[in-house]
Amino acid sequence: MPNPQFFGIVLIAMVAGVILFRLYTVLGRRTGNEREANDRFQRIGADAAKKPDNVIPLPNAQRPPDASDASDPVKRALIDIKLADRGFETDHFIAGAKQAYEMIVAAFARGDRDALRKLIAADVYHAFEHAIGDRESKKLKVEFTFVGFKAAKIVHAALKDRTAEITMSFLAQFLSATRDESGAVVEGDPKEVREVTDVWSFARDTASRDPNWMLVATSGTAPDASGH
């Protein structure tokens, strides 16, 4: 007579075989979604590597002004200009103002009216042009070499309606000598470095697409025929 225990073992084995076969057919079959899920994981991992700690940069995020900015009238005015013109950067302005200063004083020494017109407001240009004409009438010529800046800083700033105005103090060094018709030096020294402090004001309409600033005022009187 067959052993009932033997039939029980065989039955369990058959059931186990059926279960294993079904698992095999399911687990071994590709559904078409595996790669997409894997790719999505890789993209998330790559994004996490690029943006650690889940930091999401915000466009045009600005550093809030501290207490010293609020109490300093120049810093406060520069913040107002920045709010009116998102492209304004103080360091870039100072660099541009220094470049403009060098171009203007060199153009004035050469008597280059066309170059000056592009950089100077009309009323200031009139004073420079008058000095150039006076120099030419006396047949004077200026030898000029720009050396560099010992200092350049913003001393005043203001936003009036849409117009931003910034005043710079320049401590500049250059070689300058003015010669008469015979070639004799009548002012300056072609071998001696001079130091000159100029205070110039630049202005720009913050709503304008033109990014250029214009020289609108200079300290003291207009340049004389000799060049300063």
XYZ file of N, CA and C in Angstrom:
684
model
N 0.858 -1.172 0.000
C 0.000 0.000 0.000
C 0.903 1.233 0.000
N 0.616 2.201 -0.956
C 1.494 3.364 -1.059
C 1.516 4.144 0.238
N 2.654 4.708 0.522
C 2.868 5.469 1.744
C 2.229 6.851 1.594
N 1.229 7.209 2.461
C 0.586 8.532 2.377
C 1.596 9.661 2.525
N 2.620 9.452 3.319
C 3.634 10.496 3.517
C 4.376 10.770 2.220
N 4.599 9.705 1.459
C 5.314 9.852 0.186
C 4.500 10.711 -0.775
N 3.141 10.417 -0.849
C 2.282 11.219 -1.730
C 2.236 12.682 -1.278
N 2.312 12.938 0.004
C 2.306 14.315 0.501
C 3.523 15.085 0.042
N 4.682 14.412 0.094
C 5.935 15.055 -0.339
C 5.875 15.373 -1.817
N 5.365 14.434 -2.607
C 5.280 14.634 -4.055
C 4.346 15.788 -4.365
N 3.217 15.860 -3.635
C 2.259 16.929 -3.879
C 2.865 18.290 -3.560
N 3.576 18.390 -2.457
C 4.243 19.657 -2.086
C 5.257 20.054 -3.132
N 6.010 19.091 -3.636
C 7.027 19.360 -4.653
C 6.386 19.891 -5.931
N 5.223 19.304 -6.317
C 4.541 19.731 -7.527
C 4.036 21.177 -7.362
N 3.446 21.461 -6.181
C 2.958 22.825 -5.939
C 4.109 23.827 -5.971
N 5.217 23.480 -5.364
C 6.390 24.348 -5.352
C 6.904 24.579 -6.756
N 6.878 23.517 -7.575
C 7.344 23.638 -8.954
C 6.480 24.588 -9.749
N 5.162 24.474 -9.548
C 4.260 25.382 -10.266
C 4.509 26.835 -9.860
N 4.694 27.088 -8.562
C 4.944 28.451 -8.067
C 6.240 29.012 -8.631
N 7.306 28.189 -8.612
C 8.601 28.634 -9.134
C 8.510 28.950 -10.618
N 7.763 28.111 -11.353
C 7.617 28.332 -12.790
C 6.906 29.662 -13.070
N 5.840 29.967 -12.297
C 5.105 31.218 -12.483
C 5.975 32.438 -12.130
N 6.753 32.271 -11.055
C 7.668 33.360 -10.706
C 8.688 33.600 -11.796
N 9.200 32.531 -12.364
C 10.211 32.635 -13.413
C 9.643 33.364 -14.636
N 8.403 32.970 -15.007
C 7.810 33.579 -16.206
C 7.516 35.050 -15.995
N 7.189 35.425 -14.758
C 6.895 36.831 -14.479
C 8.174 37.640 -14.338
N 9.107 37.177 -13.512
C 10.334 37.934 -13.239
C 11.265 37.969 -14.436
N 11.229 36.978 -15.261
C 12.134 36.949 -16.399
C 11.615 37.700 -17.598
N 10.418 38.248 -17.537
C 9.805 38.903 -18.688
C 9.991 40.411 -18.574
N 10.423 41.150 -19.675
C 10.585 42.606 -19.698
C 9.253 43.247 -20.057
N 8.891 44.275 -19.341
C 7.602 44.929 -19.573
C 7.734 46.155 -20.466
N 9.010 46.628 -20.702
C 9.208 47.836 -21.495
C 9.339 49.079 -20.651
N 9.114 49.000 -19.357
C 9.206 50.169 -18.472
C 10.508 50.222 -17.691
N 11.302 49.163 -17.766
C 12.494 49.095 -16.892
C 13.496 50.182 -17.238
N 13.779 50.428 -18.530
C 14.805 51.377 -18.908
C 14.390 52.807 -18.553
N 13.103 53.076 -18.783
C 12.613 54.408 -18.457
C 12.784 54.701 -16.982
N 12.443 53.750 -16.157
C 12.606 53.958 -14.714
C 14.065 54.125 -14.355
N 14.926 53.327 -14.969
C 16.355 53.414 -14.690
C 16.919 54.746 -15.148
N 16.502 55.188 -16.366
C 16.977 56.475 -16.870
C 16.524 57.619 -15.985
N 15.275 57.537 -15.510
C 14.763 58.583 -14.644
C 15.580 58.662 -13.365
N 15.948 57.574 -12.830
C 16.772 57.544 -11.619
C 18.133 58.181 -11.882
N 18.710 57.853 -13.055
C 20.009 58.432 -13.379
C 19.914 59.942 -13.527
N 18.833 60.426 -14.161
C 18.681 61.866 -14.312
C 18.530 62.551 -12.967
N 17.737 61.945 -12.088
C 17.574 62.526 -10.750
C 18.902 62.538 -10.014
N 19.663 61.458 -10.159
C 20.970 61.405 -9.514
C 21.905 62.461 -10.055
N 21.852 62.672 -11.398
C 22.711 63.688 -11.994
C 22.302 65.071 -11.529
N 20.987 65.331 -11.456
C 20.518 66.632 -10.987
C 20.920 66.869 -9.544
N 20.832 65.828 -8.737
C 21.218 65.970 -7.328
C 22.695 66.268 -7.201
N 23.510 65.678 -8.106
C 24.948 65.933 -8.052
C 25.254 67.370 -8.432
N 24.454 67.926 -9.381
C 24.687 69.289 -9.803
C 24.183 70.287 -8.775
N 23.136 69.943 -8.045
C 22.537 70.864 -7.080
C 22.547 70.224 -5.697
N 23.706 70.216 -5.047
C 23.787 69.585 -3.733
C 22.867 70.258 -2.739
N 22.403 69.435 -1.793
C 21.554 69.922 -0.702
C 20.246 70.520 -1.215
N 19.845 70.121 -2.429
C 18.565 70.577 -2.982
C 18.462 72.094 -3.067
N 19.587 72.777 -3.338
C 19.588 74.225 -3.489
C 19.113 74.566 -4.892
N 18.081 75.394 -4.999
C 17.556 75.798 -6.293
C 17.863 77.277 -6.477
N 18.746 77.621 -7.445
C 19.083 79.035 -7.641
C 17.896 79.805 -8.188
N 17.666 81.011 -7.661
C 16.577 81.852 -8.126
C 17.129 82.912 -9.078
N 16.453 83.171 -10.200
C 16.939 84.187 -11.131
C 16.890 85.569 -10.517
N 17.979 86.356 -10.803
C 18.055 87.736 -10.332
C 17.962 87.858 -8.811
N 18.419 86.819 -8.094
C 18.416 86.909 -6.639
C 19.401 87.985 -6.201
N 19.005 88.813 -5.287
C 19.843 89.921 -4.848
C 20.177 89.766 -3.375
N 21.413 90.171 -3.022
C 21.791 90.161 -1.615
C 21.089 91.320 -0.926
N 20.357 91.049 0.145
C 19.661 92.144 0.827
C 20.661 93.114 1.430
N 20.394 94.418 1.357
C 21.339 95.391 1.911
C 21.435 95.252 3.413
N 22.658 95.434 3.930
C 22.820 95.371 5.370
C 22.626 96.763 5.974
N 22.786 96.851 7.278
C 22.521 98.115 7.960
C 23.467 99.214 7.493
N 24.720 98.870 7.217
C 25.680 99.880 6.782
C 25.291 100.459 5.432
N 24.701 99.632 4.535
C 24.243 100.139 3.246
C 23.129 101.158 3.441
N 22.220 100.870 4.361
C 21.076 101.755 4.579
C 21.499 103.085 5.197
N 22.568 103.090 5.985
C 22.985 104.306 6.671
C 23.947 105.152 5.846
N 24.510 104.592 4.788
C 25.450 105.310 3.929
C 24.683 105.860 2.726
N 24.628 107.185 2.553
C 23.826 107.748 1.456
C 24.320 107.318 0.069
N 25.651 107.152 -0.097
C 26.166 106.728 -1.397
C 25.753 105.291 -1.688
N 25.929 104.407 -0.694
C 25.538 103.010 -0.893
C 24.035 102.883 -1.114
N 23.272 103.677 -0.392
C 21.817 103.620 -0.544
C 21.409 104.059 -1.954
N 22.075 105.100 -2.465
C 21.774 105.579 -3.815
C 22.186 104.548 -4.868
N 23.307 103.873 -4.645
C 23.735 102.837 -5.589
C 22.749 101.669 -5.607
N 22.163 101.364 -4.448
C 21.123 100.326 -4.401
C 19.903 100.771 -5.208
N 19.517 102.044 -5.071
C 18.384 102.573 -5.840
C 18.659 102.483 -7.344
N 19.889 102.797 -7.739
C 20.250 102.716 -9.160
C 20.194 101.271 -9.635
N 20.661 100.355 -8.801
C 20.617 98.937 -9.150
C 19.178 98.454 -9.314
N 18.289 98.914 -8.479
C 16.889 98.520 -8.575
C 16.246 99.073 -9.847
N 16.698 100.270 -10.265
C 16.163 100.873 -11.491
C 16.782 100.276 -12.737
N 18.016 99.801 -12.603
C 18.745 99.231 -13.748
C 19.404 97.938 -13.284
N 18.773 96.802 -13.593
C 19.269 95.502 -13.127
C 20.638 95.159 -13.691
N 21.031 95.810 -14.779
C 22.345 95.527 -15.360
C 23.473 96.309 -14.715
N 23.146 97.200 -13.784
C 24.179 98.030 -13.163
C 24.971 97.242 -12.134
N 26.298 97.347 -12.227
C 27.206 96.766 -11.238
C 28.243 97.820 -10.873
N 28.422 98.069 -9.595
C 29.312 99.140 -9.149
C 30.736 98.960 -9.661
N 31.279 97.754 -9.544
C 32.662 97.516 -9.976
C 32.815 97.746 -11.471
N 31.830 97.300 -12.250
C 31.886 97.505 -13.698
C 31.800 98.995 -14.034
N 30.971 99.724 -13.293
C 30.868 101.164 -13.543
C 32.205 101.852 -13.283
N 32.839 101.547 -12.155
C 34.121 102.185 -11.829
C 35.156 101.888 -12.906
N 35.204 100.638 -13.358
C 36.154 100.278 -14.419
C 35.854 101.064 -15.694
N 34.566 101.185 -16.042
C 34.196 101.930 -17.235
C 34.482 103.417 -17.104
N 34.257 103.979 -15.905
C 34.528 105.397 -15.683
C 36.017 105.698 -15.799
N 36.843 104.794 -15.308
C 38.299 104.977 -15.433
C 38.718 104.956 -16.902
N 38.134 104.032 -17.651
C 38.449 103.960 -19.076
C 37.987 105.224 -19.798
N 36.787 105.703 -19.446
C 36.267 106.923 -20.067
C 37.158 108.118 -19.725
N 37.619 108.217 -18.485
C 38.497 109.310 -18.084
C 39.754 109.326 -18.948
N 40.379 108.168 -19.075
C 41.607 108.088 -19.878
C 41.348 108.484 -21.323
N 40.230 108.015 -21.895
C 39.905 108.336 -23.287
C 39.640 109.826 -23.464
N 38.946 110.432 -22.502
C 38.582 111.842 -22.629
C 39.800 112.750 -22.509
N 40.646 112.519 -21.495
C 41.812 113.402 -21.330
C 42.784 113.229 -22.502
N 42.889 112.022 -23.043
C 43.760 111.805 -24.200
C 43.187 112.484 -25.440
N 41.862 112.389 -25.631
C 41.227 113.035 -26.783
C 41.335 114.553 -26.676
N 41.201 115.089 -25.468
C 41.342 116.530 -25.277
C 42.761 116.984 -25.609
N 43.746 116.217 -25.186
C 45.134 116.580 -25.482
C 45.385 116.569 -26.989
N 44.787 115.635 -27.710
C 44.957 115.547 -29.171
C 44.108 116.584 -29.899
N 43.110 117.126 -29.215
C 42.176 118.022 -29.886
C 41.179 117.249 -30.731
N 40.860 116.024 -30.342
C 39.967 115.146 -31.107
C 38.513 115.437 -30.723
N 37.892 116.342 -31.452
C 36.525 116.749 -31.135
C 35.520 115.616 -31.344
N 35.701 114.823 -32.386
C 34.756 113.737 -32.675
C 34.709 112.718 -31.542
N 35.872 112.356 -31.015
C 35.919 111.395 -29.905
C 35.246 111.969 -28.669
N 35.436 113.264 -28.412
C 34.858 113.898 -27.233
C 33.330 113.955 -27.317
N 32.795 114.219 -28.510
C 31.336 114.324 -28.664
C 30.622 113.054 -28.228
N 31.268 111.903 -28.415
C 30.638 110.625 -28.100
C 30.624 110.322 -26.598
N 31.431 111.058 -25.837
C 31.607 110.739 -24.424
C 31.137 111.825 -23.473
N 30.859 113.021 -24.005
C 30.608 114.180 -23.150
C 29.260 114.808 -23.498
N 28.535 115.235 -22.471
C 27.283 115.950 -22.677
C 27.556 117.285 -23.377
N 26.536 117.827 -24.039
C 26.713 118.979 -24.917
C 27.332 120.186 -24.209
N 26.830 120.533 -23.011
C 27.346 121.731 -22.339
C 28.795 121.549 -21.897
N 29.159 120.339 -21.456
C 30.546 120.074 -21.066
C 31.438 120.059 -22.306
N 30.931 119.474 -23.382
C 31.697 119.468 -24.637
C 32.008 120.894 -25.085
N 31.079 121.801 -24.910
C 31.300 123.186 -25.328
C 32.516 123.780 -24.615
N 32.664 123.497 -23.316
C 33.805 124.023 -22.565
C 35.109 123.407 -23.063
N 35.092 122.092 -23.311
C 36.300 121.435 -23.818
C 36.651 121.959 -25.215
N 35.653 122.111 -26.059
C 35.901 122.563 -27.427
C 36.450 123.986 -27.442
N 35.936 124.823 -26.534
C 36.439 126.201 -26.444
C 37.917 126.202 -26.065
N 38.300 125.341 -25.101
C 39.707 125.271 -24.680
C 40.585 124.770 -25.826
N 40.092 123.802 -26.594
C 40.862 123.290 -27.739
C 41.045 124.400 -28.776
N 39.968 125.143 -29.061
C 40.058 126.239 -30.025
C 41.024 127.308 -29.572
N 41.025 127.637 -28.284
C 41.941 128.632 -27.739
C 43.378 128.160 -27.907
N 43.615 126.878 -27.639
C 44.953 126.314 -27.786
C 45.416 126.370 -29.240
N 44.511 126.030 -30.147
C 44.865 126.041 -31.573
C 45.153 127.454 -32.069
N 44.391 128.430 -31.558
C 44.612 129.813 -31.998
C 45.981 130.324 -31.570
N 46.510 129.778 -30.488
C 47.830 130.162 -30.004
C 48.923 129.264 -30.559
N 48.527 128.333 -31.424
C 49.455 127.382 -32.057
C 50.236 126.572 -31.012
N 49.503 126.136 -30.000
C 50.098 125.303 -28.956
C 49.763 123.843 -29.228
N 50.695 122.964 -28.883
C 50.478 121.530 -29.008
C 50.809 120.842 -27.687
N 49.994 119.828 -27.364
C 50.161 119.122 -26.095
C 50.715 117.730 -26.360
N 51.807 117.420 -25.654
C 52.327 116.052 -25.645
C 51.777 115.389 -24.378
N 51.102 114.251 -24.535
C 50.406 113.660 -23.391
C 50.573 112.146 -23.392
N 50.929 111.602 -22.238
C 50.987 110.151 -22.041
C 50.332 109.822 -20.713
N 49.282 109.011 -20.780
C 48.604 108.610 -19.543
C 49.404 107.500 -18.872
N 49.657 107.649 -17.568
C 50.450 106.680 -16.814
C 49.552 105.693 -16.076
N 48.571 106.211 -15.325
C 47.680 105.320 -14.581
C 46.958 106.062 -13.475
N 46.271 105.281 -12.630
C 45.523 105.838 -11.510
C 46.180 105.436 -10.186
N 46.291 106.388 -9.291
C 46.667 106.057 -7.921
C 45.433 105.755 -7.097
N 44.303 106.339 -7.500
C 43.040 106.087 -6.801
C 41.883 106.494 -7.705
N 40.771 105.814 -7.519
C 39.538 106.155 -8.234
C 38.380 105.620 -7.404
N 37.475 106.502 -6.994
C 36.384 106.054 -6.122
C 35.133 106.892 -6.347
N 34.002 106.311 -5.986
C 32.719 107.009 -6.056
C 32.570 107.875 -4.806
N 32.267 109.159 -5.020
C 32.097 110.070 -3.878
C 30.661 110.562 -3.735
N 29.849 110.349 -4.758
C 28.447 110.762 -4.675
C 27.636 109.963 -5.679
N 26.379 109.697 -5.319
C 25.473 109.001 -6.236
C 24.053 109.440 -5.941
N 23.224 109.464 -6.987
C 21.832 109.856 -6.805
C 21.007 109.313 -7.962
N 19.739 109.043 -7.668
C 18.777 108.650 -8.694
C 17.651 109.666 -8.671
N 17.531 110.443 -9.758
C 16.504 111.472 -9.864
C 15.557 111.080 -10.986
N 14.325 110.723 -10.587
C 13.377 110.155 -11.554
C 14.019 108.928 -12.196
N 14.291 108.961 -13.499
C 14.909 107.815 -14.169
C 16.410 108.006 -14.379
N 16.919 109.193 -14.040
C 18.322 109.506 -14.335
C 19.225 109.170 -13.159
N 20.212 108.325 -13.424
C 21.223 107.989 -12.415
C 22.428 108.895 -12.613
N 22.951 109.415 -11.532
C 24.137 110.275 -11.599
C 25.145 109.811 -10.556
N 26.370 109.593 -11.002
C 27.439 109.116 -10.115
C 28.658 110.014 -10.299
N 29.217 110.472 -9.186
C 30.397 111.329 -9.217
C 31.613 110.530 -8.766
N 32.667 110.614 -9.573
C 33.912 109.897 -9.307
C 35.034 110.878 -8.983
N 35.895 110.482 -8.053
C 37.128 111.222 -7.786
C 38.286 110.408 -8.345
N 39.048 111.026 -9.252
C 40.190 110.360 -9.874
C 41.488 111.014 -9.407
N 42.418 110.212 -8.953
C 43.785 110.674 -8.729
C 44.620 110.023 -9.815
N 44.898 110.801 -10.856
C 45.536 110.261 -12.063
C 46.978 110.721 -12.193
N 47.760 109.921 -12.890
C 49.158 110.239 -13.163
C 49.383 110.247 -14.667
N 50.085 111.268 -15.152
C 50.397 111.311 -16.579
C 51.586 112.227 -16.840
N 52.131 112.097 -18.030
C 53.172 112.987 -18.527
C 52.510 113.973 -19.463
N 52.778 115.263 -19.267
C 52.144 116.272 -20.103
C 53.067 117.471 -20.272
N 53.157 117.928 -21.509
C 53.951 119.125 -21.801
C 53.314 119.858 -22.962
N 53.213 121.168 -22.830
C 52.637 121.997 -23.890
C 53.758 122.791 -24.549
N 53.808 122.704 -25.877
C 54.870 123.394 -26.633
C 54.262 124.465 -27.526
N 55.039 125.534 -27.710
C 54.589 126.607 -28.594
C 54.989 126.296 -30.033
N 54.768 127.244 -30.900
C 55.018 127.021 -32.331
C 56.467 126.679 -32.626
N 57.395 127.196 -31.801
C 58.812 126.931 -32.017
C 59.253 125.592 -31.424
N 58.370 124.958 -30.654
C 58.715 123.683 -30.027
C 59.170 123.806 -28.593
N 59.226 125.032 -28.088
C 59.657 125.250 -26.701
C 58.534 124.863 -25.738
N 58.914 124.261 -24.625
C 57.947 123.872 -23.607
C 57.500 125.109 -22.839
N 56.206 125.379 -22.859
C 55.667 126.544 -22.158
C 54.876 126.133 -20.912
N 54.592 124.853 -20.778
C 53.873 124.366 -19.593
C 54.114 122.877 -19.457
N 54.319 122.419 -18.194
C 54.522 121.005 -17.958
C 55.958 120.563 -18.177
N 56.156 119.254 -18.117
C 57.481 118.658 -18.291
C 57.296 117.286 -18.931
N 57.880 117.067 -20.108
C 57.682 115.783 -20.793
C 58.295 114.589 -20.064
N 59.109 114.849 -19.025
C 59.775 113.764 -18.312
C 59.312 113.611 -16.866
N 58.454 114.487 -16.421
C 58.012 114.463 -15.020
C 56.562 113.991 -14.940
N 56.345 112.962 -14.113
C 54.986 112.448 -13.924
C 54.203 113.408 -13.033
N 53.074 113.850 -13.536
C 52.218 114.749 -12.774
C 51.090 113.958 -12.121
N 50.639 114.437 -10.972
C 49.470 113.865 -10.310
C 48.376 114.924 -10.263
N 47.213 114.560 -10.751
C 46.089 115.493 -10.817
C 44.857 114.821 -10.236
N 44.125 115.544 -9.403
C 42.849 115.050 -8.869
C 41.709 115.724 -9.616
N 40.856 114.931 -10.233
C 39.679 115.433 -10.935
C 38.431 114.798 -10.332
N 37.381 115.569 -10.237
C 36.088 115.063 -9.767
C 35.097 115.243 -10.912
N 34.663 114.126 -11.466
C 33.779 114.135 -12.637
C 32.466 113.442 -12.312
N 31.396 113.947 -12.912
C 30.072 113.341 -12.729
C 29.586 112.740 -14.048
N 29.068 111.522 -13.950
C 28.533 110.812 -15.104
C 27.043 110.570 -14.882
N 26.274 110.553 -15.971
C 24.834 110.346 -15.858
C 24.347 109.414 -16.964
N 23.202 108.771 -16.668
C 22.589 107.865 -17.647
C 21.108 107.716 -17.334
N 20.297 107.654 -18.403
C 18.873 107.369 -18.267
C 18.727 105.862 -18.073
N 18.250 105.443 -16.904
C 18.176 104.007 -16.594
C 17.143 103.278 -17.448
N 16.224 104.023 -18.066
C 15.218 103.388 -18.921
C 15.690 103.258 -20.369
N 16.854 103.832 -20.666
C 17.364 103.795 -22.033
C 18.047 102.465 -22.332
N 17.960 102.044 -23.586
C 18.667 100.836 -24.008
C 20.158 101.091 -24.224
N 20.528 102.351 -24.327
C 21.933 102.721 -24.489
C 22.636 102.540 -23.145
N 23.617 101.640 -23.062
C 24.266 101.375 -21.766
C 25.324 102.406 -21.383
N 25.628 103.343 -22.282
C 26.736 104.265 -22.053
C 26.355 105.400 -21.094
N 27.340 105.763 -20.282
C 27.215 106.903 -19.379
C 27.912 108.088 -20.027
N 27.395 109.308 -19.780
C 27.980 110.517 -20.348
C 28.576 111.370 -19.240
N 29.697 112.021 -19.545
C 30.278 112.985 -18.614
C 29.416 114.243 -18.643
N 28.854 114.626 -17.480
C 27.935 115.765 -17.430
C 28.477 116.930 -16.610
N 29.559 116.721 -15.865
C 30.116 117.825 -15.072
C 31.543 117.485 -14.672
N 32.373 118.536 -14.572
C 33.743 118.385 -14.086
C 33.956 119.373 -12.961
N 34.879 119.060 -12.077
C 35.150 119.954 -10.950
C 35.929 121.166 -11.424
N 35.744 122.296 -10.720
C 36.516 123.476 -11.013
C 36.068 124.122 -12.319
N 36.987 124.840 -12.928
C 36.685 125.560 -14.164
C 36.962 124.652 -15.348
N 36.594 125.119 -16.511
C 36.844 124.346 -17.735
C 38.337 124.239 -17.979
N 38.782 123.230 -18.723
C 40.214 123.100 -19.014
C 40.732 124.345 -19.732
N 41.968 124.711 -19.405
C 42.540 125.861 -20.076
C 43.258 125.436 -21.345
N 43.841 126.374 -22.034
C 44.459 126.079 -23.330
C 45.637 125.143 -23.207
N 46.297 125.148 -22.068
C 47.477 124.306 -21.911
C 47.124 122.854 -21.662
N 45.851 122.578 -21.296
C 45.462 121.190 -21.125
C 44.904 120.878 -19.750
N 45.012 121.820 -18.788
C 44.409 121.597 -17.464
C 44.165 122.906 -16.759
